[in-house]
Protein backbone atom coordinates (compact mmCIF):
# COMPACT_ATOMS: atom_id res chain seq x y z
CA UNK A 1 0.00 0.00 0.00
CA UNK A 2 1.26 3.50 -0.83
CA UNK A 3 2.08 5.72 2.14
CA UNK A 4 -0.13 8.84 1.94
CA UNK A 5 2.74 11.16 2.95
CA UNK A 6 4.95 9.85 0.16
CA UNK A 7 2.18 10.48 -2.37
CA UNK A 8 0.71 13.75 -1.05
CA UNK A 9 3.92 15.75 -0.64
CA UNK A 10 5.13 15.39 -4.26
CA UNK A 11 1.64 16.19 -5.56
CA UNK A 12 1.38 19.27 -3.34
CA UNK A 13 4.83 20.43 -4.40
CA UNK A 14 3.92 19.99 -8.05
CA UNK A 15 0.72 22.05 -7.81
CA UNK A 16 2.43 24.83 -5.85
CA UNK A 17 5.58 25.02 -7.96
CA UNK A 18 4.09 24.50 -11.43
CA UNK A 19 2.59 28.02 -11.80
CA UNK A 20 5.78 29.51 -10.39
CA UNK A 21 7.94 27.55 -12.83
CA UNK A 22 5.87 28.73 -15.77
CA UNK A 23 6.01 32.37 -14.66
CA UNK A 24 9.70 32.33 -13.78
CA UNK A 25 10.60 30.62 -17.04
CA UNK A 26 9.20 33.65 -18.85
CA UNK A 27 10.56 36.11 -16.30
CA UNK A 28 7.05 37.44 -15.79
CA UNK A 29 7.56 37.93 -12.07
CA UNK A 30 10.43 40.33 -12.61
CA UNK A 31 8.95 42.63 -15.25
CA UNK A 32 8.02 46.13 -14.21
CA UNK A 33 4.76 46.97 -16.03
CA UNK A 34 3.86 50.61 -16.67
CA UNK A 35 0.18 51.49 -16.53
CA UNK A 36 -0.85 54.72 -18.27
CA UNK A 37 -4.28 56.34 -18.09
CA UNK A 38 -4.66 59.42 -20.30
CA UNK A 39 -7.50 61.92 -20.20
CA UNK A 40 -8.59 62.25 -23.84
CA UNK A 41 -12.02 63.64 -23.01
CA UNK A 42 -13.37 66.69 -24.81
CA UNK A 43 -13.54 69.65 -22.53
CA UNK A 44 -15.44 72.88 -22.83
CA UNK A 45 -14.30 73.81 -19.35
CA UNK A 46 -12.09 76.85 -18.83
CA UNK A 47 -8.34 76.23 -18.81
CA UNK A 48 -7.11 74.94 -15.47
CA UNK A 49 -10.35 73.14 -14.57
CA UNK A 50 -10.00 69.33 -14.43
CA UNK A 51 -12.52 67.26 -16.35
CA UNK A 52 -11.81 63.70 -15.16
CA UNK A 53 -11.82 62.21 -11.67
CA UNK A 54 -9.88 58.95 -11.37
CA UNK A 55 -9.32 56.72 -8.34
CA UNK A 56 -7.08 53.68 -8.78
CA UNK A 57 -6.07 50.99 -6.32
CA UNK A 58 -5.24 47.36 -5.74
CA UNK A 59 -6.07 45.09 -2.84
CA UNK A 60 -2.93 46.26 -1.05
CA UNK A 61 -2.28 49.76 -2.36
CA UNK A 62 -4.56 52.76 -2.75
CA UNK A 63 -3.05 55.16 -5.29
CA UNK A 64 -5.48 57.90 -4.29
CA UNK A 65 -7.89 60.04 -6.21
CA UNK A 66 -6.59 62.11 -9.12
CA UNK A 67 -8.26 65.02 -10.84
CA UNK A 68 -6.98 65.13 -14.39
CA UNK A 69 -6.83 67.85 -16.97
CA UNK A 70 -7.28 67.28 -20.69
CA UNK A 71 -4.41 65.21 -22.17
CA UNK A 72 -2.91 64.59 -18.73
CA UNK A 73 -1.31 61.15 -18.28
CA UNK A 74 -1.42 59.30 -14.96
CA UNK A 75 1.19 56.55 -14.66
CA UNK A 76 2.23 53.96 -12.11
CA UNK A 77 4.19 50.71 -12.11
CA UNK A 78 3.20 47.19 -11.06
CA UNK A 79 4.79 43.78 -10.83
CA UNK A 80 3.05 40.43 -11.00
CA UNK A 81 2.92 38.54 -7.72
CA UNK A 82 3.81 34.88 -7.26
CA UNK A 83 0.26 33.63 -7.79
CA UNK A 84 -0.44 35.95 -10.75
CA UNK A 85 -3.36 37.62 -8.96
CA UNK A 86 -2.08 41.20 -9.24
CA UNK A 87 -5.00 43.50 -10.00
CA UNK A 88 -5.27 47.29 -10.18
CA UNK A 89 -8.70 48.72 -10.81
CA UNK A 90 -9.89 52.28 -11.30
CA UNK A 91 -13.07 54.24 -10.88
CA UNK A 92 -13.49 57.03 -13.46
CA UNK A 93 -16.13 59.76 -13.40
CA UNK A 94 -16.83 62.51 -15.90
CA UNK A 95 -19.91 64.71 -16.33
CA UNK A 96 -22.20 62.31 -14.47
CA UNK A 97 -20.83 59.19 -16.17
CA UNK A 98 -19.10 56.57 -14.04
CA UNK A 99 -17.15 53.42 -14.85
CA UNK A 100 -15.00 50.88 -13.03
CA UNK A 101 -12.27 49.25 -15.08
CA UNK A 102 -9.42 46.85 -14.50
CA UNK A 103 -6.31 48.83 -15.40
CA UNK A 104 -3.98 45.88 -14.83
CA UNK A 105 -4.96 42.24 -14.37
CA UNK A 106 -1.99 39.86 -14.34
CA UNK A 107 -3.61 36.92 -16.13
CA UNK A 108 -5.00 39.18 -18.86
CA UNK A 109 -2.17 41.69 -19.25
CA UNK A 110 1.08 39.81 -18.58
CA UNK A 111 1.54 39.16 -22.31
CA UNK A 112 -0.46 41.84 -24.10
CA UNK A 113 1.22 44.68 -22.20
CA UNK A 114 4.73 43.43 -22.98
CA UNK A 115 4.36 44.38 -26.66
CA UNK A 116 4.87 48.12 -26.19
CA UNK A 117 7.68 48.65 -23.65
CA UNK A 118 5.85 46.64 -20.95
CA UNK A 119 3.09 49.24 -20.95
CA UNK A 120 -0.68 49.03 -20.57
CA UNK A 121 -2.13 52.07 -22.31
CA UNK A 122 -5.59 53.41 -21.44
CA UNK A 123 -7.38 56.38 -22.93
CA UNK A 124 -10.51 57.83 -21.32
CA UNK A 125 -12.73 59.16 -24.10
CA UNK A 126 -16.23 60.52 -24.61
CA UNK A 127 -17.72 57.09 -25.42
CA UNK A 128 -15.69 54.90 -23.04
CA UNK A 129 -12.33 53.73 -21.80
CA UNK A 130 -10.03 52.40 -24.49
CA UNK A 131 -7.06 50.02 -24.32
CA UNK A 132 -4.06 49.76 -26.64
CA UNK A 133 -1.17 47.35 -26.55
CA UNK A 134 0.85 49.27 -29.14
CA UNK A 135 -0.35 52.93 -29.03
CA UNK A 136 -1.66 52.58 -32.61
CA UNK A 137 -4.83 50.50 -32.36
CA UNK A 138 -7.37 51.29 -29.66
CA UNK A 139 -10.29 49.17 -28.42
CA UNK A 140 -13.24 50.45 -26.39
CA UNK A 141 -13.11 47.88 -23.60
CA UNK A 142 -15.32 49.77 -21.14
CA UNK A 143 -18.11 51.82 -22.76
CA UNK A 144 -19.74 54.44 -20.53
GROMACS .gro file of C-alpha atoms in nm:
model
  144
    1UNK     CA    1   0.000   0.000   0.000
    2UNK     CA    2   0.126   0.350  -0.083
    3UNK     CA    3   0.208   0.572   0.214
    4UNK     CA    4  -0.013   0.884   0.194
    5UNK     CA    5   0.274   1.116   0.295
    6UNK     CA    6   0.495   0.985   0.016
    7UNK     CA    7   0.218   1.048  -0.237
    8UNK     CA    8   0.071   1.375  -0.105
    9UNK     CA    9   0.392   1.575  -0.064
   10UNK     CA   10   0.513   1.539  -0.426
   11UNK     CA   11   0.164   1.619  -0.556
   12UNK     CA   12   0.138   1.927  -0.334
   13UNK     CA   13   0.483   2.043  -0.440
   14UNK     CA   14   0.392   1.999  -0.805
   15UNK     CA   15   0.072   2.205  -0.781
   16UNK     CA   16   0.243   2.483  -0.585
   17UNK     CA   17   0.558   2.502  -0.796
   18UNK     CA   18   0.409   2.450  -1.143
   19UNK     CA   19   0.259   2.802  -1.180
   20UNK     CA   20   0.578   2.951  -1.039
   21UNK     CA   21   0.794   2.755  -1.283
   22UNK     CA   22   0.587   2.873  -1.577
   23UNK     CA   23   0.601   3.237  -1.466
   24UNK     CA   24   0.970   3.233  -1.378
   25UNK     CA   25   1.060   3.062  -1.704
   26UNK     CA   26   0.920   3.365  -1.885
   27UNK     CA   27   1.056   3.611  -1.630
   28UNK     CA   28   0.705   3.744  -1.579
   29UNK     CA   29   0.756   3.793  -1.207
   30UNK     CA   30   1.043   4.033  -1.261
   31UNK     CA   31   0.895   4.263  -1.525
   32UNK     CA   32   0.802   4.613  -1.421
   33UNK     CA   33   0.476   4.697  -1.603
   34UNK     CA   34   0.386   5.061  -1.667
   35UNK     CA   35   0.018   5.149  -1.653
   36UNK     CA   36  -0.085   5.472  -1.827
   37UNK     CA   37  -0.428   5.634  -1.809
   38UNK     CA   38  -0.466   5.942  -2.030
   39UNK     CA   39  -0.750   6.192  -2.020
   40UNK     CA   40  -0.859   6.225  -2.384
   41UNK     CA   41  -1.202   6.364  -2.301
   42UNK     CA   42  -1.337   6.669  -2.481
   43UNK     CA   43  -1.354   6.965  -2.253
   44UNK     CA   44  -1.544   7.288  -2.283
   45UNK     CA   45  -1.430   7.381  -1.935
   46UNK     CA   46  -1.209   7.685  -1.883
   47UNK     CA   47  -0.834   7.623  -1.881
   48UNK     CA   48  -0.711   7.494  -1.547
   49UNK     CA   49  -1.035   7.314  -1.457
   50UNK     CA   50  -1.000   6.933  -1.443
   51UNK     CA   51  -1.252   6.726  -1.635
   52UNK     CA   52  -1.181   6.370  -1.516
   53UNK     CA   53  -1.182   6.221  -1.167
   54UNK     CA   54  -0.988   5.895  -1.137
   55UNK     CA   55  -0.932   5.672  -0.834
   56UNK     CA   56  -0.708   5.368  -0.878
   57UNK     CA   57  -0.607   5.099  -0.632
   58UNK     CA   58  -0.524   4.736  -0.574
   59UNK     CA   59  -0.607   4.509  -0.284
   60UNK     CA   60  -0.293   4.626  -0.105
   61UNK     CA   61  -0.228   4.976  -0.236
   62UNK     CA   62  -0.456   5.276  -0.275
   63UNK     CA   63  -0.305   5.516  -0.529
   64UNK     CA   64  -0.548   5.790  -0.429
   65UNK     CA   65  -0.789   6.004  -0.621
   66UNK     CA   66  -0.659   6.211  -0.912
   67UNK     CA   67  -0.826   6.502  -1.084
   68UNK     CA   68  -0.698   6.513  -1.439
   69UNK     CA   69  -0.683   6.785  -1.697
   70UNK     CA   70  -0.728   6.728  -2.069
   71UNK     CA   71  -0.441   6.521  -2.217
   72UNK     CA   72  -0.291   6.459  -1.873
   73UNK     CA   73  -0.131   6.115  -1.828
   74UNK     CA   74  -0.142   5.930  -1.496
   75UNK     CA   75   0.119   5.655  -1.466
   76UNK     CA   76   0.223   5.396  -1.211
   77UNK     CA   77   0.419   5.071  -1.211
   78UNK     CA   78   0.320   4.719  -1.106
   79UNK     CA   79   0.479   4.378  -1.083
   80UNK     CA   80   0.305   4.043  -1.100
   81UNK     CA   81   0.292   3.854  -0.772
   82UNK     CA   82   0.381   3.488  -0.726
   83UNK     CA   83   0.026   3.363  -0.779
   84UNK     CA   84  -0.044   3.595  -1.075
   85UNK     CA   85  -0.336   3.762  -0.896
   86UNK     CA   86  -0.208   4.120  -0.924
   87UNK     CA   87  -0.500   4.350  -1.000
   88UNK     CA   88  -0.527   4.729  -1.018
   89UNK     CA   89  -0.870   4.872  -1.081
   90UNK     CA   90  -0.989   5.228  -1.130
   91UNK     CA   91  -1.307   5.424  -1.088
   92UNK     CA   92  -1.349   5.703  -1.346
   93UNK     CA   93  -1.613   5.976  -1.340
   94UNK     CA   94  -1.683   6.251  -1.590
   95UNK     CA   95  -1.991   6.471  -1.633
   96UNK     CA   96  -2.220   6.231  -1.447
   97UNK     CA   97  -2.083   5.919  -1.617
   98UNK     CA   98  -1.910   5.657  -1.404
   99UNK     CA   99  -1.715   5.342  -1.485
  100UNK     CA  100  -1.500   5.088  -1.303
  101UNK     CA  101  -1.227   4.925  -1.508
  102UNK     CA  102  -0.942   4.685  -1.450
  103UNK     CA  103  -0.631   4.883  -1.540
  104UNK     CA  104  -0.398   4.588  -1.483
  105UNK     CA  105  -0.496   4.224  -1.437
  106UNK     CA  106  -0.199   3.986  -1.434
  107UNK     CA  107  -0.361   3.692  -1.613
  108UNK     CA  108  -0.500   3.918  -1.886
  109UNK     CA  109  -0.217   4.169  -1.925
  110UNK     CA  110   0.108   3.981  -1.858
  111UNK     CA  111   0.154   3.916  -2.231
  112UNK     CA  112  -0.046   4.184  -2.410
  113UNK     CA  113   0.122   4.468  -2.220
  114UNK     CA  114   0.473   4.343  -2.298
  115UNK     CA  115   0.436   4.438  -2.666
  116UNK     CA  116   0.487   4.812  -2.619
  117UNK     CA  117   0.768   4.865  -2.365
  118UNK     CA  118   0.585   4.664  -2.095
  119UNK     CA  119   0.309   4.924  -2.095
  120UNK     CA  120  -0.068   4.903  -2.057
  121UNK     CA  121  -0.213   5.207  -2.231
  122UNK     CA  122  -0.559   5.341  -2.144
  123UNK     CA  123  -0.738   5.638  -2.293
  124UNK     CA  124  -1.051   5.783  -2.132
  125UNK     CA  125  -1.273   5.916  -2.410
  126UNK     CA  126  -1.623   6.052  -2.461
  127UNK     CA  127  -1.772   5.709  -2.542
  128UNK     CA  128  -1.569   5.490  -2.304
  129UNK     CA  129  -1.233   5.373  -2.180
  130UNK     CA  130  -1.003   5.240  -2.449
  131UNK     CA  131  -0.706   5.002  -2.432
  132UNK     CA  132  -0.406   4.976  -2.664
  133UNK     CA  133  -0.117   4.735  -2.655
  134UNK     CA  134   0.085   4.927  -2.914
  135UNK     CA  135  -0.035   5.293  -2.903
  136UNK     CA  136  -0.166   5.258  -3.261
  137UNK     CA  137  -0.483   5.050  -3.236
  138UNK     CA  138  -0.737   5.129  -2.966
  139UNK     CA  139  -1.029   4.917  -2.842
  140UNK     CA  140  -1.324   5.045  -2.639
  141UNK     CA  141  -1.311   4.788  -2.360
  142UNK     CA  142  -1.532   4.977  -2.114
  143UNK     CA  143  -1.811   5.182  -2.276
  144UNK     CA  144  -1.974   5.444  -2.053
   0.00000   0.00000   0.00000
